[in-house]
Short mmCIF file of C-alpha atoms in Angstrom, two decimals:
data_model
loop_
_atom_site.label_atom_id
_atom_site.label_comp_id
_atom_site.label_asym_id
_atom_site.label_seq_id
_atom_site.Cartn_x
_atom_site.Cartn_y
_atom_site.Cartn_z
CA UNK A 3 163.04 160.37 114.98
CA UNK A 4 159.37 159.91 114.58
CA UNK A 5 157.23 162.71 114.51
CA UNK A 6 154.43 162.30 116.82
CA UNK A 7 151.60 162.91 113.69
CA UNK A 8 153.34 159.89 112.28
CA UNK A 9 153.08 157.44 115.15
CA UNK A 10 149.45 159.30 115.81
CA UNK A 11 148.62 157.21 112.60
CA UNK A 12 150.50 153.98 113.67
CA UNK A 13 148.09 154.36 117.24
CA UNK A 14 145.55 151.98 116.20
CA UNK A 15 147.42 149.16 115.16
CA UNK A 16 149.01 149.52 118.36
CA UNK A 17 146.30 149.36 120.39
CA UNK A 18 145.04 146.45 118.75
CA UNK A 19 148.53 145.11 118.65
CA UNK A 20 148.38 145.01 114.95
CA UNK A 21 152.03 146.31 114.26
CA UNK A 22 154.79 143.82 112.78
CA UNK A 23 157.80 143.88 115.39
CA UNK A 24 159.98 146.53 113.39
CA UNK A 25 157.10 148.74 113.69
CA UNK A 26 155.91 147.98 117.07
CA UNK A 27 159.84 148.57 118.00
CA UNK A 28 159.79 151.86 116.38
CA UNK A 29 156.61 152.83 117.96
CA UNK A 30 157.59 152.05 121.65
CA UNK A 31 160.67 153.66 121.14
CA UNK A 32 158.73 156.71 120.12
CA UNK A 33 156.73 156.38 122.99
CA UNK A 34 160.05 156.21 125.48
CA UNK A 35 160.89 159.66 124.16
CA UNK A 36 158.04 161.26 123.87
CA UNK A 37 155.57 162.26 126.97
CA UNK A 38 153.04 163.55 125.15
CA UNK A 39 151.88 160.56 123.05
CA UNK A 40 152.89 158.19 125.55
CA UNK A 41 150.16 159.73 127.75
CA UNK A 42 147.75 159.33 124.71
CA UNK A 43 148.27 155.82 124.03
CA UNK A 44 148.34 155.06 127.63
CA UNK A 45 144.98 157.08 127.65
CA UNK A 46 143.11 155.70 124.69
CA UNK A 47 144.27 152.32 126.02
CA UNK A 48 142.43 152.81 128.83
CA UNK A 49 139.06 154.16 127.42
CA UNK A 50 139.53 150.49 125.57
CA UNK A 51 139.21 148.73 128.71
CA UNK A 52 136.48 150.35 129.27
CA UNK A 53 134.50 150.32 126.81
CA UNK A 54 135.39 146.37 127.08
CA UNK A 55 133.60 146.00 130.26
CA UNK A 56 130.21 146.56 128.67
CA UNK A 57 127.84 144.13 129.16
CA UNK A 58 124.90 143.34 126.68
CA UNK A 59 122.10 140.57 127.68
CA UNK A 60 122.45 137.63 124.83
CA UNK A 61 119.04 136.89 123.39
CA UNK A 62 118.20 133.57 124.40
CA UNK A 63 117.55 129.83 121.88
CA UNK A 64 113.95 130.27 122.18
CA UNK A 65 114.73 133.84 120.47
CA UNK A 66 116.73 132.73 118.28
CA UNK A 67 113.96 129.86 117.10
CA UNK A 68 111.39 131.88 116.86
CA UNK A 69 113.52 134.59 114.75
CA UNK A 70 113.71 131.89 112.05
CA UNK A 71 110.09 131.48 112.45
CA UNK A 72 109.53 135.46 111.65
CA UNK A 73 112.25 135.77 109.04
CA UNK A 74 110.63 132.81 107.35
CA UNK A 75 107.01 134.51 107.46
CA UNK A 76 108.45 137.07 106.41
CA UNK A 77 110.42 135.98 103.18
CA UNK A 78 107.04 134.35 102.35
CA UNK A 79 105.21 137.32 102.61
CA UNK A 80 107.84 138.89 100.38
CA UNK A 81 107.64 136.44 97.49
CA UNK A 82 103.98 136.42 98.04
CA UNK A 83 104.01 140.04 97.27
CA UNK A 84 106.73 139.77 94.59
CA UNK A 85 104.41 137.62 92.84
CA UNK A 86 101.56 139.52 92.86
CA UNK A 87 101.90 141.94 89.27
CA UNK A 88 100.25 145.22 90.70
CA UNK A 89 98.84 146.08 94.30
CA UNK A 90 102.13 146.03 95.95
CA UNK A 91 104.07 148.36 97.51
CA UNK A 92 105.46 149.78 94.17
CA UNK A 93 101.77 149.99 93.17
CA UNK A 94 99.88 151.91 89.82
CA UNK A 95 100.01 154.51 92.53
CA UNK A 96 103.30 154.19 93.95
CA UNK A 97 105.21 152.80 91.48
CA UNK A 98 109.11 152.73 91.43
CA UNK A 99 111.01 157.03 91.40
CA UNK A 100 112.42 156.00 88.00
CA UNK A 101 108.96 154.52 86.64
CA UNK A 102 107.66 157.70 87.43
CA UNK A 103 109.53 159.96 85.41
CA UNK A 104 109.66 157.78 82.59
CA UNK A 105 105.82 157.36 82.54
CA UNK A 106 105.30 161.29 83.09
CA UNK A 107 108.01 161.83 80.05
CA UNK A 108 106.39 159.20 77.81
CA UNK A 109 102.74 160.14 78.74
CA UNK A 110 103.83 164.23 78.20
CA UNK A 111 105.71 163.34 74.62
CA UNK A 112 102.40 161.22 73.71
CA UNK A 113 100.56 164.23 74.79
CA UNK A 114 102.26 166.71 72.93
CA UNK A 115 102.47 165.01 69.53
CA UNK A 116 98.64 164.00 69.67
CA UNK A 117 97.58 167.63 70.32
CA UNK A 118 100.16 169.69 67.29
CA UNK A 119 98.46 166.59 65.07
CA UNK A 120 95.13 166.73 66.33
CA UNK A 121 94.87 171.18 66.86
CA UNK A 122 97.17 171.84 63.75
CA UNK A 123 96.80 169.14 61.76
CA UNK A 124 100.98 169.02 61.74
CA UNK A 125 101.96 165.33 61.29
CA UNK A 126 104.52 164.49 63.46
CA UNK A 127 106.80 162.09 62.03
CA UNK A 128 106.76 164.58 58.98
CA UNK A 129 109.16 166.95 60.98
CA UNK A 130 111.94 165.14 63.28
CA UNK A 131 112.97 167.77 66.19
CA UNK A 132 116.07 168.73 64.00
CA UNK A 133 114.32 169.57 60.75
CA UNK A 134 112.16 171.91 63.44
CA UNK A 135 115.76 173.26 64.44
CA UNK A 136 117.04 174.32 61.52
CA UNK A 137 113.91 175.48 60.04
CA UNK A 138 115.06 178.65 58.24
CA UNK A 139 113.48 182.08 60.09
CA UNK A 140 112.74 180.10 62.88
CA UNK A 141 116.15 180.15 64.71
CA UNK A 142 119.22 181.43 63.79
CA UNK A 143 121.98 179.66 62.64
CA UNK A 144 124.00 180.01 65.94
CA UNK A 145 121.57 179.39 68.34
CA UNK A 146 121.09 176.06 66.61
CA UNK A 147 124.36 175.04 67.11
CA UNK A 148 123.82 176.10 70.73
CA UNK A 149 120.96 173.79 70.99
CA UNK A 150 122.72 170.69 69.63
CA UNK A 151 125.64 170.70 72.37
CA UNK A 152 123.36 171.66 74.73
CA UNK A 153 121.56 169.05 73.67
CA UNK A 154 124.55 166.64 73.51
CA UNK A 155 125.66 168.04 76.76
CA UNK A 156 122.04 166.68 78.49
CA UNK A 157 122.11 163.60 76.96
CA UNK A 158 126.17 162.96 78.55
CA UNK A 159 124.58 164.27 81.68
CA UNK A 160 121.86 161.90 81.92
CA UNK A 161 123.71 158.97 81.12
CA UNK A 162 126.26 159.97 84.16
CA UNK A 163 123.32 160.93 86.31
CA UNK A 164 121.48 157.63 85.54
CA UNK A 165 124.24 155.07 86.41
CA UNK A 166 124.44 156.76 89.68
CA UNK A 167 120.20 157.17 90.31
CA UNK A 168 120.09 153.18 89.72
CA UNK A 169 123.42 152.72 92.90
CA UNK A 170 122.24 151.23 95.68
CA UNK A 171 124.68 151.92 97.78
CA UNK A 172 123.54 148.96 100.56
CA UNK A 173 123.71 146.42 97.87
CA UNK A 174 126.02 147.30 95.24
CA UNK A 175 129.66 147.44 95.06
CA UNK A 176 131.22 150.55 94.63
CA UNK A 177 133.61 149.43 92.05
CA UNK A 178 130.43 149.12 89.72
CA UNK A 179 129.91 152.45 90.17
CA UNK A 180 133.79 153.55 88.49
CA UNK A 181 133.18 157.11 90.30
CA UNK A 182 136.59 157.81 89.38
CA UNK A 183 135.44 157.61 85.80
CA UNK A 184 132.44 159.37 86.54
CA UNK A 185 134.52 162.15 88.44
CA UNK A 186 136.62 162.71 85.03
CA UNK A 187 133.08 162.92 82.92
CA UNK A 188 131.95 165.27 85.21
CA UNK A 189 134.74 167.59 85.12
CA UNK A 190 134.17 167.84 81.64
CA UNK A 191 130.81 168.75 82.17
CA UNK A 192 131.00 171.41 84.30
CA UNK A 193 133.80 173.18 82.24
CA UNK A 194 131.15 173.03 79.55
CA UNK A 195 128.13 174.08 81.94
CA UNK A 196 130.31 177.70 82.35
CA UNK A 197 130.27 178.06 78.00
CA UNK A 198 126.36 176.55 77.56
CA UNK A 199 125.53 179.01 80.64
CA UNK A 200 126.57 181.88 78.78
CA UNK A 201 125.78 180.70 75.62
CA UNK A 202 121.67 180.31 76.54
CA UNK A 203 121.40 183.67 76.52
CA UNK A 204 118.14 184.38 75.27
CA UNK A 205 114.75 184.76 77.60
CA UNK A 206 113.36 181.96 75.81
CA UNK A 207 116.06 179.24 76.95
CA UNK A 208 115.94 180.39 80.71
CA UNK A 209 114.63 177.15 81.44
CA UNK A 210 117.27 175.39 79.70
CA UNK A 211 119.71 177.82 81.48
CA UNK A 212 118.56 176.94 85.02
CA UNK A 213 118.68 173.14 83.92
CA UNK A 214 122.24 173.31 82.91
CA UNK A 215 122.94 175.65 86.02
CA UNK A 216 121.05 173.22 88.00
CA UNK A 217 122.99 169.98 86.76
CA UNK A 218 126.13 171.61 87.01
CA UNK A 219 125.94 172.10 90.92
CA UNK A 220 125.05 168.00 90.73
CA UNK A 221 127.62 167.63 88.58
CA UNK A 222 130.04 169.57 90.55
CA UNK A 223 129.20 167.61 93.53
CA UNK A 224 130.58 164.83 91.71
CA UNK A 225 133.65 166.17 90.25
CA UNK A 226 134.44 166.74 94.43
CA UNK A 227 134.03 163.71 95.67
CA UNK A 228 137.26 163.13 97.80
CA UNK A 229 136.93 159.50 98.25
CA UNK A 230 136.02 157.11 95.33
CA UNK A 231 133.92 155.34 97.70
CA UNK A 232 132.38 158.11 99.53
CA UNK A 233 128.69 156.42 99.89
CA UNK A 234 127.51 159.08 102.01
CA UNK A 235 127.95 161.62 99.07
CA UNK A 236 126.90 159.23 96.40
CA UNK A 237 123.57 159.38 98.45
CA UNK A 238 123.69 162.66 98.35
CA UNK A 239 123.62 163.31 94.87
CA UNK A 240 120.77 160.96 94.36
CA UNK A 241 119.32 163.24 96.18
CA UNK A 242 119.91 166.03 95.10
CA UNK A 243 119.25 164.55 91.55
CA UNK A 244 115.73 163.63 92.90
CA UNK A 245 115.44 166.83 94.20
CA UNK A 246 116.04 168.79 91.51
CA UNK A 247 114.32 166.25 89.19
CA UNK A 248 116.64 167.29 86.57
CA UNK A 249 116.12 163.60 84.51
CA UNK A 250 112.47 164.65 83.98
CA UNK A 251 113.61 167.64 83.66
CA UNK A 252 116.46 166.52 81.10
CA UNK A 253 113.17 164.35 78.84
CA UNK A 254 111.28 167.38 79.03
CA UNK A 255 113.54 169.18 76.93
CA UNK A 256 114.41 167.20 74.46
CA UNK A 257 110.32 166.94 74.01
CA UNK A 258 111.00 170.50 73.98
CA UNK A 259 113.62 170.66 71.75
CA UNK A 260 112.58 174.12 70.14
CA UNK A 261 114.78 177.19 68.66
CA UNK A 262 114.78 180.18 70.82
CA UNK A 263 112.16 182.38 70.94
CA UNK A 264 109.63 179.98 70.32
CA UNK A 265 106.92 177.99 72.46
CA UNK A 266 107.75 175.93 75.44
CA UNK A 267 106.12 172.60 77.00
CA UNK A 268 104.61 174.69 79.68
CA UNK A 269 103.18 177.85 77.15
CA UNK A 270 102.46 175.24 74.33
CA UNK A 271 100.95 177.13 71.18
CA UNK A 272 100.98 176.12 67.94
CA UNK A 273 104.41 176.56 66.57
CA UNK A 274 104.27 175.59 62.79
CA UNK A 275 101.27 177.48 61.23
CA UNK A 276 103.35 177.65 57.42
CA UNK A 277 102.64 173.43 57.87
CA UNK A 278 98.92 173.76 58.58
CA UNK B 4 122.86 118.50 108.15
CA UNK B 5 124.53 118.80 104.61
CA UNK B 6 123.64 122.21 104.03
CA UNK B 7 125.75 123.35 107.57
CA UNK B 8 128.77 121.63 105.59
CA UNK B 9 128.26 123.70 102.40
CA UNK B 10 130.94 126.40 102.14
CA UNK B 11 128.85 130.12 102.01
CA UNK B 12 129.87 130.14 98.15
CA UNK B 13 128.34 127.19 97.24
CA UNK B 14 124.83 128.14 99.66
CA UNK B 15 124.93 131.60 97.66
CA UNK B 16 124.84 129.35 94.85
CA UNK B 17 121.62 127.44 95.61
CA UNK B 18 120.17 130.47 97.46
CA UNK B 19 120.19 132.38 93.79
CA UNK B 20 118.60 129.74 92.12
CA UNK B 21 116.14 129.43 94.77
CA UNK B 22 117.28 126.83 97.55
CA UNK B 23 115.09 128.19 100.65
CA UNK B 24 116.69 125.24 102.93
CA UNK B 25 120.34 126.99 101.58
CA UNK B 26 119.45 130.32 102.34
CA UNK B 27 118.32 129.37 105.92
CA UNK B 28 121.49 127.26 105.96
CA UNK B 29 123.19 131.06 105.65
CA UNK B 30 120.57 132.59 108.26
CA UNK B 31 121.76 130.48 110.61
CA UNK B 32 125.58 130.88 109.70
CA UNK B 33 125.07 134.72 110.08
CA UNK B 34 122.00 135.53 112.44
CA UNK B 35 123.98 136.05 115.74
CA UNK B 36 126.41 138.18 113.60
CA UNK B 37 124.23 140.52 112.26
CA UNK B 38 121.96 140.69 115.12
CA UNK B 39 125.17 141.74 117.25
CA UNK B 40 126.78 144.26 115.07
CA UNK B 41 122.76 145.55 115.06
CA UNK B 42 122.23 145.56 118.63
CA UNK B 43 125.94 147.40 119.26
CA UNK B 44 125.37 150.26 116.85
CA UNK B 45 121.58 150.74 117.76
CA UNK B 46 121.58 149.54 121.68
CA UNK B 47 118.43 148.36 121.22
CA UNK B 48 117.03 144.62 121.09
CA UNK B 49 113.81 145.61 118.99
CA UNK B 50 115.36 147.48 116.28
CA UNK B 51 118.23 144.62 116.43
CA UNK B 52 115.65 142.31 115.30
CA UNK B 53 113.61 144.71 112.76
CA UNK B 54 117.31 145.41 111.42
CA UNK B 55 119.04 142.11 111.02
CA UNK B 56 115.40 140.50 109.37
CA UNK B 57 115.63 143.13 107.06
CA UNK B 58 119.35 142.96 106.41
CA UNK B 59 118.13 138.82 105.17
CA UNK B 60 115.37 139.83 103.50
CA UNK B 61 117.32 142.27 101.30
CA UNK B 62 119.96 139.84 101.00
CA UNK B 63 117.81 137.20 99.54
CA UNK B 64 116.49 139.96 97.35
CA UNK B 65 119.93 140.82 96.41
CA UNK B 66 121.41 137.38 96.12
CA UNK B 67 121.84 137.56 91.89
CA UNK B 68 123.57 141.06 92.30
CA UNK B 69 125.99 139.42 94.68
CA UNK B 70 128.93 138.84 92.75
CA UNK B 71 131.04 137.24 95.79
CA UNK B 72 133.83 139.69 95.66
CA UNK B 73 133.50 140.23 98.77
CA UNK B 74 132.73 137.43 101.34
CA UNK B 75 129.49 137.13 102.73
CA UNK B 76 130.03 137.89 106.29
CA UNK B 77 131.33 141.49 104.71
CA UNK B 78 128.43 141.82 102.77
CA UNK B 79 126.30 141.22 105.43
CA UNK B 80 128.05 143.82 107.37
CA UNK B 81 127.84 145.99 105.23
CA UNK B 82 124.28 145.92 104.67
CA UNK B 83 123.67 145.61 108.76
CA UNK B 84 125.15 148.92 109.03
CA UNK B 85 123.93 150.80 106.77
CA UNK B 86 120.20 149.75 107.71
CA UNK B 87 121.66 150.92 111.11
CA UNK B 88 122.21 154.37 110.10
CA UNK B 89 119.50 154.68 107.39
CA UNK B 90 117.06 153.55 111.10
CA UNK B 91 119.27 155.79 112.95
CA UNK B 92 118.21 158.73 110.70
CA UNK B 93 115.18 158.20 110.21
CA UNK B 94 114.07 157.80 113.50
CA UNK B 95 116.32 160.48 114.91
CA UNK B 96 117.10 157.82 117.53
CA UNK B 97 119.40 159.86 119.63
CA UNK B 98 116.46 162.53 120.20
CA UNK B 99 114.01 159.78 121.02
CA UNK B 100 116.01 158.32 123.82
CA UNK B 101 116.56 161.45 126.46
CA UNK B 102 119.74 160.97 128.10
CA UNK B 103 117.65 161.33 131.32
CA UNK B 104 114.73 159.19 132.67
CA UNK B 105 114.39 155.92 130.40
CA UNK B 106 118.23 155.24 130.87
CA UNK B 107 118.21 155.90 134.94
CA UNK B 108 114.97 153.44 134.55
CA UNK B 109 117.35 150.93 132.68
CA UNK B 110 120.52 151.65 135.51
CA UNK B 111 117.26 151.47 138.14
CA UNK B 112 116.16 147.76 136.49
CA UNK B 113 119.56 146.63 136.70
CA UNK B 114 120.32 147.69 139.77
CA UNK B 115 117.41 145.54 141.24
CA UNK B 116 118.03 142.60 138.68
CA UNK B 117 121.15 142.67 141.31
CA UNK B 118 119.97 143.44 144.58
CA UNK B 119 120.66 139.70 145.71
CA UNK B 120 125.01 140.37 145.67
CA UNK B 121 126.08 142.00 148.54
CA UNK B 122 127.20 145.23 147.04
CA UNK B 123 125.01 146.92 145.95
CA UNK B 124 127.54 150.31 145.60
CA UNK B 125 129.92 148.67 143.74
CA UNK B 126 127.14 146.97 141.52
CA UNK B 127 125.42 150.60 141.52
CA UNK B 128 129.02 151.80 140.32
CA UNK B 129 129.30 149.31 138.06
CA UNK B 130 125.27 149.91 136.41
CA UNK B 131 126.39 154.02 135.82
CA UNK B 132 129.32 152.55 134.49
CA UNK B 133 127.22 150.30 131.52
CA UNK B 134 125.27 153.97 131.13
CA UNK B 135 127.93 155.90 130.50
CA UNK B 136 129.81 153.49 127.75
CA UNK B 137 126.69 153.56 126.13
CA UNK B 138 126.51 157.11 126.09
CA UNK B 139 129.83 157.44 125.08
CA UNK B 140 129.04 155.19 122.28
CA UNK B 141 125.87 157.11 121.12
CA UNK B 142 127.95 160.33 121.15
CA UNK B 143 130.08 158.94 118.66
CA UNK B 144 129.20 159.91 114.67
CA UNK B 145 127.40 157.07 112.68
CA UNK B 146 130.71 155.84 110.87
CA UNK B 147 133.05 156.47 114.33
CA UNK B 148 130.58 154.10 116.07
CA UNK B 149 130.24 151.66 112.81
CA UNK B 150 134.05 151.42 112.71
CA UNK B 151 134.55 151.17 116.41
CA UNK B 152 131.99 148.61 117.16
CA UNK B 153 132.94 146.37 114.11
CA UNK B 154 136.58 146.68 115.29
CA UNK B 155 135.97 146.31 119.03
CA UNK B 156 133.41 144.07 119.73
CA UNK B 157 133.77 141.93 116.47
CA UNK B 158 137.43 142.06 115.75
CA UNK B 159 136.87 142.84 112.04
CA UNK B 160 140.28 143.55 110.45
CA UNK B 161 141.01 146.68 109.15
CA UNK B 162 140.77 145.75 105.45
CA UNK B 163 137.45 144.08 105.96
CA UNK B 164 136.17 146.77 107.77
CA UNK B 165 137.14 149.27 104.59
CA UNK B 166 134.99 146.74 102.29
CA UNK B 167 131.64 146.88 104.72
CA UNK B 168 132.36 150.28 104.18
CA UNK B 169 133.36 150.68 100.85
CA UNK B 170 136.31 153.14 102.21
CA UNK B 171 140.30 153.03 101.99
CA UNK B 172 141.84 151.30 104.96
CA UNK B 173 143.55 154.79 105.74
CA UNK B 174 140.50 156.13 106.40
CA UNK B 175 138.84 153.44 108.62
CA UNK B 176 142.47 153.53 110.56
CA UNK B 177 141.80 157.90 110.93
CA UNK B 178 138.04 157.24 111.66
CA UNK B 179 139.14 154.50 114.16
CA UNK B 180 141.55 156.85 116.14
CA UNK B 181 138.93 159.55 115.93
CA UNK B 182 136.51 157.29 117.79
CA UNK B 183 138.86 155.85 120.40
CA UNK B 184 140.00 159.81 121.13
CA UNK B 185 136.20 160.75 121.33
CA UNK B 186 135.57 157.76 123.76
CA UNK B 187 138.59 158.71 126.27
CA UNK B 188 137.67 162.37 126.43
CA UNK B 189 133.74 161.11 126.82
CA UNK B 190 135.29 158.52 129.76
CA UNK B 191 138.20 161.16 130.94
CA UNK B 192 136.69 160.31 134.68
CA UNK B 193 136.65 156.72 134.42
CA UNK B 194 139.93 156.85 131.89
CA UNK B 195 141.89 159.29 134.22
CA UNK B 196 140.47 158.60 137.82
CA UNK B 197 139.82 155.72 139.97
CA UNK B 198 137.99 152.55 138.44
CA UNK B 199 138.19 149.76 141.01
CA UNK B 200 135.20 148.89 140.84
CA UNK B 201 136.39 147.79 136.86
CA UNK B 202 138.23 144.84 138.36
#
């Protein structure tokens, strides 16, 4: 005997007569015996008949030649624009999200390496961010370990976070994506947000804190994803990575890739006096 | 001529490397298509048009990312409706259309566009009747309506539905009886009652 949850599901098919005969068999049987979802079917049967009756008006030929007519201006005016370098829609001034942040990043990292060379006289490609790391006095042993796997843990992040900013979900196909690869990755991440979280505990990695905290909600949202192919929450975690700007946020740090306790990209000082 | 005899694979083909009479040739394949699945999930001729230009437009845009895994028809689809709901959000379409005075205009219109039969209750019956399925299909979520319409009106399979979707054919088969449910409890009067005037 079929319980009624299980011919609930084989309700559709029916009423689009999709079922094979054994099933259809089984179904109507079902239905014989059982008041409740024959009243249903009969029911949702009938709201199908209704909503077959609508009527919609038909555009007419001359429509449909002057649609070609549009679309065709149109396309032109797209490859027109296409072809033009700058001026267009993704302009100087409104150029493309993900030009953006990589312009800001590369225009702040320029920045900051002109001005410790220019105001301390420090020469940049003397001192690679890890030689600043483990400078001795500067940070302690431990928290330098802290900052390489949080380090390693951004750069994981951002490689995730990227494949799924550059989805478009209205052209691509999902299996590009491999969320269920990208679900496993961000598992991982998460359980490592709770250590780093902990770990950052001094003041002067707060930021760094709120930017783990921050990517492990994003993360998290990922890890949940009940459906592999759950656009509408693929969407949503562009957005939220948008939102939260956490890829600038993720090249500002590694600009800022200093021990604790000493200056940040937002408080810059001069950080290496011994050098000057 | 030749181009209408071209399978969509091989039009793809030229389209990508820049055949304008080959992507027409698809235009033409798929217009009515699009342009229907646009008009049933918006109701509305203008943004049917706005929708299914922009649905081509991003297509030819799109045409060396398509990797023809899925046909193009699905593709198509796929892209129609999700311009419908991106539209649908964006304009908050279901505020800007009060369930009040620019549909009893519409009922009003037709009603007159009809005054020559010779009943005018039944016809009357009939015009409430075209209101109400459209209300009933407004009322139904983004995806319900997506699903039902591409089912109903356009006889999609199941399966292809799932790939304009990009969901599991389980789910557009739950979605699917969620919608129909919605519909018969939104139509309970029609549904349960009398509905002569249907035949």
């Amino acid at each position: 005997m079929h319980q009624c949850q299980d011919i609930h599901d084989l309700m559709v098919e029916a009423l689009y007569d999709d079922l094979d005969g054994e099933r259809r068999a089984e179904f109507d049987a079902h239905l014989l015996s059982c008041s409740d979802c024959a009243r249903l079917y009969q029911e949702m049967a009938g709201a199908l008949r209704l909503m077959s009756v609508r009527e919609i008006a038909e555009p007419d030929e001359a429509f449909w030649a002057g649609y070609s007519e549009r679309l065709d201006a149109r396309l032109d005016a797209d490859q027109r624009q296409r072809q033009r370098p700058i001026r267009t829609k993704h302009s100087v001034w409104h150029p493309h999200p993900a030009l953006r942040v990589g312009a800001i990043a590369a225009l702040l990292l320029m920045g900051i390496f002109l001005g410790k060379w220019i105001w301390t006289g420090e020469q940049p490609t003397d001192h690679g961010p890890e030689a600043m790391v483990s400078t001795p006095g500067r940070a302690d042993a431990a928290n330098g370990l802290v900052n390489d796997r949080v380090q390693s843990y951004l750069q994981r992040s951002q490689v995730l976070l990227l494949a799924l900013a550059n989805f478009d979900p209205h052209t691509d196909d999902a299996v590009t994506l491999n969320l269920q690869s990208q679900k496993r990755i961000s598992e991982s991440l998460v359980r490592e947000a709770a250590y780093l979280k902990t770990a950052l505990a001094d003041p002067a990695q707060m930021r760094l804190r709120e930017l783990v905290g921050d990517l492990e909600i994003i993360l998290l949202q990922i890890a949940n994803l009940e459906d592999e192919h759950d656009l509408e929450a693929v969407e949503l975690v562009q957005k939220g990575v948008n939102t939260q700007a956490v890829l600038f946020r993720i090249d500002l740090s590694k600009i800022n890739r200093e021990p604790p306790g000493a200056s940040s990209i937002a408080n810059p000082k001069p950080t290496n006096q011994n050098s000057t | 001529m030749e181009m209408t005899l071209l399978d969509d694979r091989k039009l793809v083909e030229r389209a990508r490397e820049g055949d304008r009479a080959a992507f027409r040739a698809l235009v033409e394949r798929y217009r009515k298509r699009v342009y229907a699945v646009a008009l049933d999930l918006t109701g509305d001729h203008h943004d049917a048009e706005d929708i299914s230009q922009d649905v081509f437009l991003k297509a030819y845009g799109s045409l060396p990312r398509f990797r023809g895994r899925a046909g193009v028809s699905t593709w198509l689809y796929r892209m129609t409706v999700n311009a419908c709901i991106d539209r649908s959000r964006k304009k908050a379409w279901k505020a800007m259309k009060p369930k009040g005075a620019v549909l009893d205009e519409n009922i009003q219109e037709h009603i007159e566009s009809r005054s020559t039969l010779s009943q005018p209750e039944h016809e009357m019956e009939k015009a409430i009747l075209q209101q109400h399925i459209r209300r009933a299909l407004d009322g139904l979520t983004e995806r319900e309506r997506a699903v039902f319409v591409l089912r109903h009106y356009h006889a999609l399979p199941l399966r292809e539905i799932a790939d304009c979707l990009n969901v599991t054919d389980g789910t557009v088969k739950s979605t699917l009886f969620r919608a129909i449910k919605r519909l018969k409890e939104k139509l309970s009067p029609y549904v349960n009652g009398n509905n002569d005037f249907l035949k």
